[in-house]
Short mmCIF file of C-alpha atoms and ligand atoms in Angstrom, two decimals:
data_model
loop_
_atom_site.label_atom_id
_atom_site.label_comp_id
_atom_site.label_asym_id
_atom_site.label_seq_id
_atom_site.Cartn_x
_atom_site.Cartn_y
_atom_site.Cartn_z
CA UNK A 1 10.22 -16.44 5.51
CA UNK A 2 13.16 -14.33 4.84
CA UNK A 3 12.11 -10.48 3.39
CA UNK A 4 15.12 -10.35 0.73
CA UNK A 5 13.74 -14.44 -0.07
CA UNK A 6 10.37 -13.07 -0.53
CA UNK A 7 11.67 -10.39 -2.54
CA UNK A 8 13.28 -12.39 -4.97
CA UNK A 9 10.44 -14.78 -5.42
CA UNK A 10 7.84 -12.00 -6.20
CA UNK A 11 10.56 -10.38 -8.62
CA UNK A 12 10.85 -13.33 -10.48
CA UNK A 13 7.25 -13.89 -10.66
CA UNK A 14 6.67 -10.47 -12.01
CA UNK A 15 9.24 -11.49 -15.07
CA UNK A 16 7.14 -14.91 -15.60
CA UNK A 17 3.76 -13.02 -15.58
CA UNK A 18 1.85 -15.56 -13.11
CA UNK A 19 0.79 -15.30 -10.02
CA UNK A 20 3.17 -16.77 -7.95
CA UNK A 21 3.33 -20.46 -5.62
CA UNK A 22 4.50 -21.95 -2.71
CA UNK A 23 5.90 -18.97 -0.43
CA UNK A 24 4.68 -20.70 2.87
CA UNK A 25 3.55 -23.58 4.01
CA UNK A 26 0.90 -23.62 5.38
CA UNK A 27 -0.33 -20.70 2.32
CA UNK A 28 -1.95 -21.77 -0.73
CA UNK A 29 -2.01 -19.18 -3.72
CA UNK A 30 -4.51 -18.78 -6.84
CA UNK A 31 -4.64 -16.96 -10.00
CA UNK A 32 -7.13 -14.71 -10.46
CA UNK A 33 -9.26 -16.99 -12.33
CA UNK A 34 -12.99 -18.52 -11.83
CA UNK A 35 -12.45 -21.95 -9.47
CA UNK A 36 -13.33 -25.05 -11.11
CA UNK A 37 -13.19 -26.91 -7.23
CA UNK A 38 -16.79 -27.08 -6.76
CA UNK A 39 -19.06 -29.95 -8.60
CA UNK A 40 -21.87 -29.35 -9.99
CA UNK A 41 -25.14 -30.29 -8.48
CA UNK A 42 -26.44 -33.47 -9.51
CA UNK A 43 -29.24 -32.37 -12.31
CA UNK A 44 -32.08 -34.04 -10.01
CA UNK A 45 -31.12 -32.65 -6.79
CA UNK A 46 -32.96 -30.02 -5.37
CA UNK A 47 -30.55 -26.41 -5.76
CA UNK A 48 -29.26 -25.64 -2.12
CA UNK A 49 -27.30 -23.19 -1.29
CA UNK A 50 -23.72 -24.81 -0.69
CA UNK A 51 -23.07 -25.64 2.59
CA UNK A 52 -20.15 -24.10 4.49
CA UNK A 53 -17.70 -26.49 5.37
CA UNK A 54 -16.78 -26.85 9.09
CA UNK A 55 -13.34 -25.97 9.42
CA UNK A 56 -11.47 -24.90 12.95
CA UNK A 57 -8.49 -23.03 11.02
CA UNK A 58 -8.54 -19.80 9.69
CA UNK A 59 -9.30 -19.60 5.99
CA UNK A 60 -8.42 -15.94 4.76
CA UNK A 61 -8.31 -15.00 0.99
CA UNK A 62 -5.92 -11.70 0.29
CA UNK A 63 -6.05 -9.69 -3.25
CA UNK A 64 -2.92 -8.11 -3.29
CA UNK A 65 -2.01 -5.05 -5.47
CA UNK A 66 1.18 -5.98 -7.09
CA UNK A 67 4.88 -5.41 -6.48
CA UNK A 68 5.34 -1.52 -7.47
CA UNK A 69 7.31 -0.29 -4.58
CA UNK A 70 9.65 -1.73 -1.17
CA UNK A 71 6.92 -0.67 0.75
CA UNK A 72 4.37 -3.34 -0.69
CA UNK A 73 6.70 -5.82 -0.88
CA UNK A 74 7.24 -5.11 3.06
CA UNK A 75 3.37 -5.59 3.47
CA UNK A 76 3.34 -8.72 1.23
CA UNK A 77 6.11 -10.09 3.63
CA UNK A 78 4.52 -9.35 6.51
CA UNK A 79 1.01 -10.84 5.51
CA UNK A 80 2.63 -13.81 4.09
CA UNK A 81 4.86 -14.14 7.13
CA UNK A 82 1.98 -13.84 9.98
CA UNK A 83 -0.34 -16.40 8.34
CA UNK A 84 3.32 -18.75 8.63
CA UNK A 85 3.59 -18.08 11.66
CA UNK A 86 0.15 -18.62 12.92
CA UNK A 87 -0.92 -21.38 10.92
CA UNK A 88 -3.59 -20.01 9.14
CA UNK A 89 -4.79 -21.58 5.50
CA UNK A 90 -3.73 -18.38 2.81
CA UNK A 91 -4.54 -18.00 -0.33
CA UNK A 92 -3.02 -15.16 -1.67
CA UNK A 93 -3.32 -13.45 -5.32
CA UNK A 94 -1.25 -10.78 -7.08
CA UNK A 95 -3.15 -8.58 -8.72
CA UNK A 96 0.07 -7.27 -11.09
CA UNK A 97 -1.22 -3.78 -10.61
CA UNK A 98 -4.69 -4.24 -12.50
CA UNK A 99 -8.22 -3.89 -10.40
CA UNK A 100 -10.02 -6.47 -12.74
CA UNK A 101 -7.59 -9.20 -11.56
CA UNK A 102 -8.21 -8.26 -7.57
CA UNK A 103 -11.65 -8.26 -9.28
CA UNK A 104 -11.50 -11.85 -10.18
CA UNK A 105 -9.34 -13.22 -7.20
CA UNK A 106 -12.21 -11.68 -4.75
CA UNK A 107 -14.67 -14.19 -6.88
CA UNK A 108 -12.23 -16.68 -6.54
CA UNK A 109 -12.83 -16.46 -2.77
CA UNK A 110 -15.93 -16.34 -2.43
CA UNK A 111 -16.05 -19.97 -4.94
CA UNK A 112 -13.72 -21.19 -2.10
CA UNK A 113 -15.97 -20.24 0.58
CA UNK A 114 -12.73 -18.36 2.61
CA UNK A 115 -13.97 -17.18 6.43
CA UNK A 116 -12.51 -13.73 5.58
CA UNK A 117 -11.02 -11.48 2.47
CA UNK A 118 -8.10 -8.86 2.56
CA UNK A 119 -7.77 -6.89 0.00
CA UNK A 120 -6.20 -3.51 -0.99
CA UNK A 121 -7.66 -1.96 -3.44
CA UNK A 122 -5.17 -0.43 -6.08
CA UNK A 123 -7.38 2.27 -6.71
CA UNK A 124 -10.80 3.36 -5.14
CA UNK A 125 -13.57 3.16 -7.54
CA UNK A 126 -15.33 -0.07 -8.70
CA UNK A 127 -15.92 -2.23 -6.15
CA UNK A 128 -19.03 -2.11 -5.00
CA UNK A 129 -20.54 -4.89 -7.07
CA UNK A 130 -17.93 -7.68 -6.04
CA UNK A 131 -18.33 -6.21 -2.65
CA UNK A 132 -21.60 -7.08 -2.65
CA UNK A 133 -21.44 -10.54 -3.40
CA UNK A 134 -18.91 -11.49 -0.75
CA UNK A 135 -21.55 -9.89 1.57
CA UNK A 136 -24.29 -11.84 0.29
CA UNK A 137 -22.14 -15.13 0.58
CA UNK A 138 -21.74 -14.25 4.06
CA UNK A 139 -17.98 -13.32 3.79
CA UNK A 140 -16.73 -10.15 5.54
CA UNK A 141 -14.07 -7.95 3.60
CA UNK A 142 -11.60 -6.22 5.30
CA UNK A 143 -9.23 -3.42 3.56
CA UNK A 144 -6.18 -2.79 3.99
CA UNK A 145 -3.81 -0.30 3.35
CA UNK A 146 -5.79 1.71 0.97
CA UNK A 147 -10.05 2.59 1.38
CA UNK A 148 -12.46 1.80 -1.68
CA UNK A 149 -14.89 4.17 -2.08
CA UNK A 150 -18.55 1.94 -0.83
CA UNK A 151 -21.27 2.19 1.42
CA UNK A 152 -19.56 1.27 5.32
CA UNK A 153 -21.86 -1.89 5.14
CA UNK A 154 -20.05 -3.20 2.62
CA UNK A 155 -16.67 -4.15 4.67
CA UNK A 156 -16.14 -5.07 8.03
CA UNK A 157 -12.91 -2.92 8.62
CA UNK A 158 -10.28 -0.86 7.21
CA UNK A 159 -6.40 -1.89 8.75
CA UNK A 160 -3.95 1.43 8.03
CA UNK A 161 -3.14 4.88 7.78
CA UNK A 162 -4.46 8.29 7.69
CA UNK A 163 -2.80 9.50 4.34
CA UNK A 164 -4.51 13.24 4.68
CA UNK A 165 -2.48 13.30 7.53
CA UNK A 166 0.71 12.19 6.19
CA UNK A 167 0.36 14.89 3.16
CA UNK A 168 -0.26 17.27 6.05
CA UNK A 169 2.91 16.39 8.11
CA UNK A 170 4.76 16.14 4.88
CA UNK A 171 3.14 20.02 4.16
CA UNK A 172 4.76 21.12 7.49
CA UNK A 173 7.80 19.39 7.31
CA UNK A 174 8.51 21.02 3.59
CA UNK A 175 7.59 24.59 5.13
CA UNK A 176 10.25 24.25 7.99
CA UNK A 177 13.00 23.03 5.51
CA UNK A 178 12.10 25.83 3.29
CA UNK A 179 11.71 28.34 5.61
CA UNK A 180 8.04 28.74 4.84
CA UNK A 181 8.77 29.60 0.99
CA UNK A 182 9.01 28.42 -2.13
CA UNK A 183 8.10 26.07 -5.14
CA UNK A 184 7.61 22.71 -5.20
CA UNK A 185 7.05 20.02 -7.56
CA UNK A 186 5.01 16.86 -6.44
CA UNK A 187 5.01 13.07 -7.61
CA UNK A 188 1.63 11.75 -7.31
CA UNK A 189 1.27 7.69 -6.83
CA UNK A 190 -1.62 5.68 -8.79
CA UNK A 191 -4.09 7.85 -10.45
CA UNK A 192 -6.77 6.92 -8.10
CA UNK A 193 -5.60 5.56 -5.22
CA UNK A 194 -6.65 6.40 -2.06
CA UNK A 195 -3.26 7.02 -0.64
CA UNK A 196 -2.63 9.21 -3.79
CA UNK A 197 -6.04 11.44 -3.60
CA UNK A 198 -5.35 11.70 0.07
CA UNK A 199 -1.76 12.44 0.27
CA UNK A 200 -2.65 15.01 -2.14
CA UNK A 201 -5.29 16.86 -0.38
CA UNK A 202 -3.59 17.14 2.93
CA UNK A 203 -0.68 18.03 1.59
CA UNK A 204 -2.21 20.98 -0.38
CA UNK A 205 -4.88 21.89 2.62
CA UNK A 206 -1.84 22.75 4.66
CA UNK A 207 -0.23 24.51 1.87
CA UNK A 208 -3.07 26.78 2.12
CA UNK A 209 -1.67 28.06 5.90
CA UNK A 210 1.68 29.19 3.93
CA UNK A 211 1.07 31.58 1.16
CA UNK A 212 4.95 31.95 0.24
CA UNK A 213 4.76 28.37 -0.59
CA UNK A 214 3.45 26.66 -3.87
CA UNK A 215 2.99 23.78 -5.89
CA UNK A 216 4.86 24.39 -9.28
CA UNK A 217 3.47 21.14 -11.14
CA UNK A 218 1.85 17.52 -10.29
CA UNK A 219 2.03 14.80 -12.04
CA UNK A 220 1.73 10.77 -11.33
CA UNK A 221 4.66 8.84 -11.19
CA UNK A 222 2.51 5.49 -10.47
CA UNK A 223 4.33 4.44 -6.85
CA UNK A 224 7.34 3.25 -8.90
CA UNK A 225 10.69 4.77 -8.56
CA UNK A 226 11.95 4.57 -12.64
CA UNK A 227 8.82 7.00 -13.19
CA UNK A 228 9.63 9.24 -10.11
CA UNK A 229 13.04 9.49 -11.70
CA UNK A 230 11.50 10.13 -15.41
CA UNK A 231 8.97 12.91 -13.91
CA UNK A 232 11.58 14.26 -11.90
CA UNK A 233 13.41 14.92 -14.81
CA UNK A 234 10.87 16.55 -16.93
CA UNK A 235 10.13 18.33 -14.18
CA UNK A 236 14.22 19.85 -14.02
CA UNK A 237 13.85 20.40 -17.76
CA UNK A 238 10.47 22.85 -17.90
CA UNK A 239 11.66 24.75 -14.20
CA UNK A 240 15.52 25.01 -14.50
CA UNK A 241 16.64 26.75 -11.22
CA UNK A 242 12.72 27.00 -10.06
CA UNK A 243 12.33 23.92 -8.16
CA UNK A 244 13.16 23.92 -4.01
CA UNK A 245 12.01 20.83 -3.03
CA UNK A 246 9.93 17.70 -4.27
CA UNK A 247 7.31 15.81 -2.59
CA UNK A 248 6.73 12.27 -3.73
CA UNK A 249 4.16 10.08 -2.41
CA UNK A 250 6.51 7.52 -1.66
CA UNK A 251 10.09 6.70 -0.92
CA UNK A 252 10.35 4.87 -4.46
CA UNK A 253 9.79 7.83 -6.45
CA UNK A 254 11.61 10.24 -4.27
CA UNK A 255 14.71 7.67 -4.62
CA UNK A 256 14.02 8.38 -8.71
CA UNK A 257 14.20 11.75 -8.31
CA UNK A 258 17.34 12.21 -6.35
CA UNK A 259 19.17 10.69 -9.55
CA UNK A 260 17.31 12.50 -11.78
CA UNK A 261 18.43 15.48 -9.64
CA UNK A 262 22.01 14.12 -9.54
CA UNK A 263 22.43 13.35 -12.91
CA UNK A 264 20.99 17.31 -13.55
CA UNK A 265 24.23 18.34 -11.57
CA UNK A 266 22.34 19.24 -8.24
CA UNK A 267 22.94 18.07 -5.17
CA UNK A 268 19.37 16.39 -3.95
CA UNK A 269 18.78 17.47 -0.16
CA UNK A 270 20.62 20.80 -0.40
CA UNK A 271 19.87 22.66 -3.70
CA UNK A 272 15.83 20.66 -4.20
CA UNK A 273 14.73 19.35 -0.58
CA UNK A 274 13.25 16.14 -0.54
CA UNK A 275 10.10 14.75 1.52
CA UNK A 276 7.93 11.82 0.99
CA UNK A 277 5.94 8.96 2.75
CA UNK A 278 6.79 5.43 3.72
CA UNK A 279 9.86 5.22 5.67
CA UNK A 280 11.46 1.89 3.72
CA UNK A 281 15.24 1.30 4.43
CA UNK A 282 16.52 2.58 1.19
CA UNK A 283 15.23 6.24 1.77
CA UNK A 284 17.45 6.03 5.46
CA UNK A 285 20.53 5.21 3.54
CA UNK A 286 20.02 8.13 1.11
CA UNK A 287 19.38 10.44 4.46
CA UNK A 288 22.35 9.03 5.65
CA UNK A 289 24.30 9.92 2.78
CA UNK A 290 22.81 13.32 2.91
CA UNK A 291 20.61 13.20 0.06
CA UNK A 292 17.01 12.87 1.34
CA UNK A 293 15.69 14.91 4.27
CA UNK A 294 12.31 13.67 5.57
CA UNK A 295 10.06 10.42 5.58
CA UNK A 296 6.77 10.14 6.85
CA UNK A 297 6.28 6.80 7.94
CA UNK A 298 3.20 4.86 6.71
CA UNK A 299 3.50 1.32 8.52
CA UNK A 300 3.39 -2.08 6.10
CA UNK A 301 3.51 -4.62 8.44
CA UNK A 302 0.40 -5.03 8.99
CA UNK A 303 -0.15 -8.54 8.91
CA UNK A 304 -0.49 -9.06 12.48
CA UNK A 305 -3.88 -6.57 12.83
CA UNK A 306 -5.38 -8.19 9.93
CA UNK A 307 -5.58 -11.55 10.68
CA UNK A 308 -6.37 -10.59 14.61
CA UNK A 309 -9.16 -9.02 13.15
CA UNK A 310 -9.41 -11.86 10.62
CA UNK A 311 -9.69 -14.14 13.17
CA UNK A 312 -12.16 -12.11 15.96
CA UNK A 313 -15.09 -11.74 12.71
CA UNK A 314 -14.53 -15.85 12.39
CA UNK A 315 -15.11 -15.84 15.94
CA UNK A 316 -18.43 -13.79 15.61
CA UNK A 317 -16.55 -10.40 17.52
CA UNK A 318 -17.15 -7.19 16.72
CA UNK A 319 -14.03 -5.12 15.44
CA UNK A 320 -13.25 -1.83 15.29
CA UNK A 321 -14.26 0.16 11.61
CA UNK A 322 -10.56 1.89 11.38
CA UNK A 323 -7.84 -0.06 12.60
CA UNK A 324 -4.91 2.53 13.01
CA UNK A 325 -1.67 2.17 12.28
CA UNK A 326 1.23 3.50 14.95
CA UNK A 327 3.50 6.39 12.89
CA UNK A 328 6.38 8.47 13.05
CA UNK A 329 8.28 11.10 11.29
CA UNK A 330 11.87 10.30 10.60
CA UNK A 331 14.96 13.18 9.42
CA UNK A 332 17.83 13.28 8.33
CA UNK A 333 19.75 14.38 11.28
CA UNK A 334 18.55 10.82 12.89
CA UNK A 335 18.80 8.56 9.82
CA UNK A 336 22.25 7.34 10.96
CA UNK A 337 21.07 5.88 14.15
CA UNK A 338 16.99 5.19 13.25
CA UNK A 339 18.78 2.86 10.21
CA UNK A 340 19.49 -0.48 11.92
CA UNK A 341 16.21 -0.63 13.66
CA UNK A 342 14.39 -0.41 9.98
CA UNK A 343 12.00 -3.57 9.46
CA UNK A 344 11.41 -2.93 6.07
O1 AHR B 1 -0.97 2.30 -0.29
C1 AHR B 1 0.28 2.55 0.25
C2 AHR B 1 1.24 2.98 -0.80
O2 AHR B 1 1.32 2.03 -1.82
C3 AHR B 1 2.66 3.16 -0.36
O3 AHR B 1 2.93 4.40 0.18
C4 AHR B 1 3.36 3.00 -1.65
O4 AHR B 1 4.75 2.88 -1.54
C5 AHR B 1 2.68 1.81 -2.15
O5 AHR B 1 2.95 1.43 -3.39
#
């Protein structure tokens, strides 16, 4: 499947306000409602617990987060895509931003007896009850992307990044634009989140090794780039002249705040500097044009490790607790040449 095809179907999804059908063949979606596929026990028969059916293929349930920046749709592509491409049976769910609807899809999956379920949790709190009942059904969890906050029994593996580490490199990267000093405002993701908390804390724990160098204000722009743009410019209206650079969680809200920092007759880059975390193609282009100046990467496509690992629990393996992903750090001096080998 195509990326920009994808793209378009999950955009027009979000406008209908359903989950959405059909991307792949061999993938099979669901809302995020109770299943009504199982019958009921004949009154007579003695309660058993439902057998497992037999099946050699693959059977994976995945509780997406929603469509809030280019960098999940990447990671909805590339899920989407691998199960394609290696024939397993998908059933995937769109959460639309909202926990209680990953909530129900996980419940969903465990009604449909799945071998394995994906999910990333949109934020990190809450999950150990649902958790605990795909455990008790026998059904490993696997995260990805983001951690939830449980006991390590309670999933089989984590697939992604280490965000303190990207706040970190984003920390250092900052000081050498800066010249180790000055003020900066940050854009927060998802109140929540893992890769919010996180990218947070490292970035201010290596702050703390540059004492010319603070944080002026911090507030949430939710992953999305029309609130990185409307912080951004709240942010120009309560520190006129104060503000060196911005760090935004993600590409998507740093691409909001270079217009808000354009339309405040600045040029983004040279008078604010701007570093964030993702790497998506449409944070290149504006280091191309000389208006960004670092991305951390955090990889998406990770569709590949999950349903390896997917695939080894089915088969009764062992797999590893943190599945890493492989990083860089990409600048604007490079962004002409890194551009056309962008995946995402
Ligand atoms: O969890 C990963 C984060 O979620 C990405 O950095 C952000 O763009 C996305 O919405």
């Amino acid at each position: 499947m195509k990326f920009k095809k994808l793209v378009a179907v999950l955009s027009s999804v979000l406008l209908m306000g359903t989950m959405f059908a059909g991307c792949a063949p061999s993938s099979t979606t669901t809302a995020p409602a109770a299943s009504t596929e199982k019958a009921a026990p004949a009154a007579q028969e003695e309660a058993k617990p439902a057998e497992k059916p037999k099946n050699d293929k693959l059977v994976v349930g995945f509780a997406q987060i929603g469509q809030e920046s280019g960098w999940r749709d990447a990671e909805t592509w590339s899920i989407l895509n691998t199960a394609e491409e290696l024939g397993v049976d998908l059933k995937f769910s769109d959460a639309q931003q909202k926990q209680e609807n990953q909530i129900k899809a996980i419940r969903t999956f465990i009604q449909q007896q799945v071998d394995v379920i994906g999910v990333a949790p949109v934020v990190e709190t809450g999950w150990e009850t649902v958790f605990k009942e795909a455990k008790d059904a026998g059904i490993p969890i696997i995260l990805v992307d983001r951690r939830a906050d449980v006991p390590e029994d309670l999933y089989a593996a984590f697939i992604g990044s280490d965000f303190i580490l990207e706040g970190q490199n984003a920390a250092k990267e900052m000081a050498a634009l800066l010249g180790n000093k000055g003020s900066i405002v940050e854009l927060q993701g998802t109140v929540g989140a893992s890769a919010a908390t996180d990218r947070m804390k490292g970035f201010t724990d290596e702050l703390g090794n540059y004492p010319d160098m603070k944080i002026l204000a911090s507030q949430t722009g939710d992953f999305t780039r029309a609130k990185g743009k409307e912080v951004m410019e709240a942010f120009l209206k309560a520190y006129p002249g104060q503000i060196n650079g911005v760090y935004a969680h993600n590409d998507d809200m740093a691409l909001g705040a270079i217009e808000a920092i354009k339309d405040a007759g600045l040029k983004p880059s040279v008078d604010i500097k701007v570093v964030s975390i993702d790497g998506v193609k449409g944070i290149f282009e504006a280091m191309a044009a000389g208006e960004a100046n670092v991305t951390v990467e955090c990889n998406p496509l990770l569709g590949p490790q999950f349903f390896q690992a997917a695939q080894d629990l089915k088969d009764g393996k062992t797999v590893e607790k943190w599945i890493k992903s492989d990083e860089g750090i990409f600048r604007q001096e490079t962004a002409k040449e890194d551009l056309p080998n962008r995946k995402y």
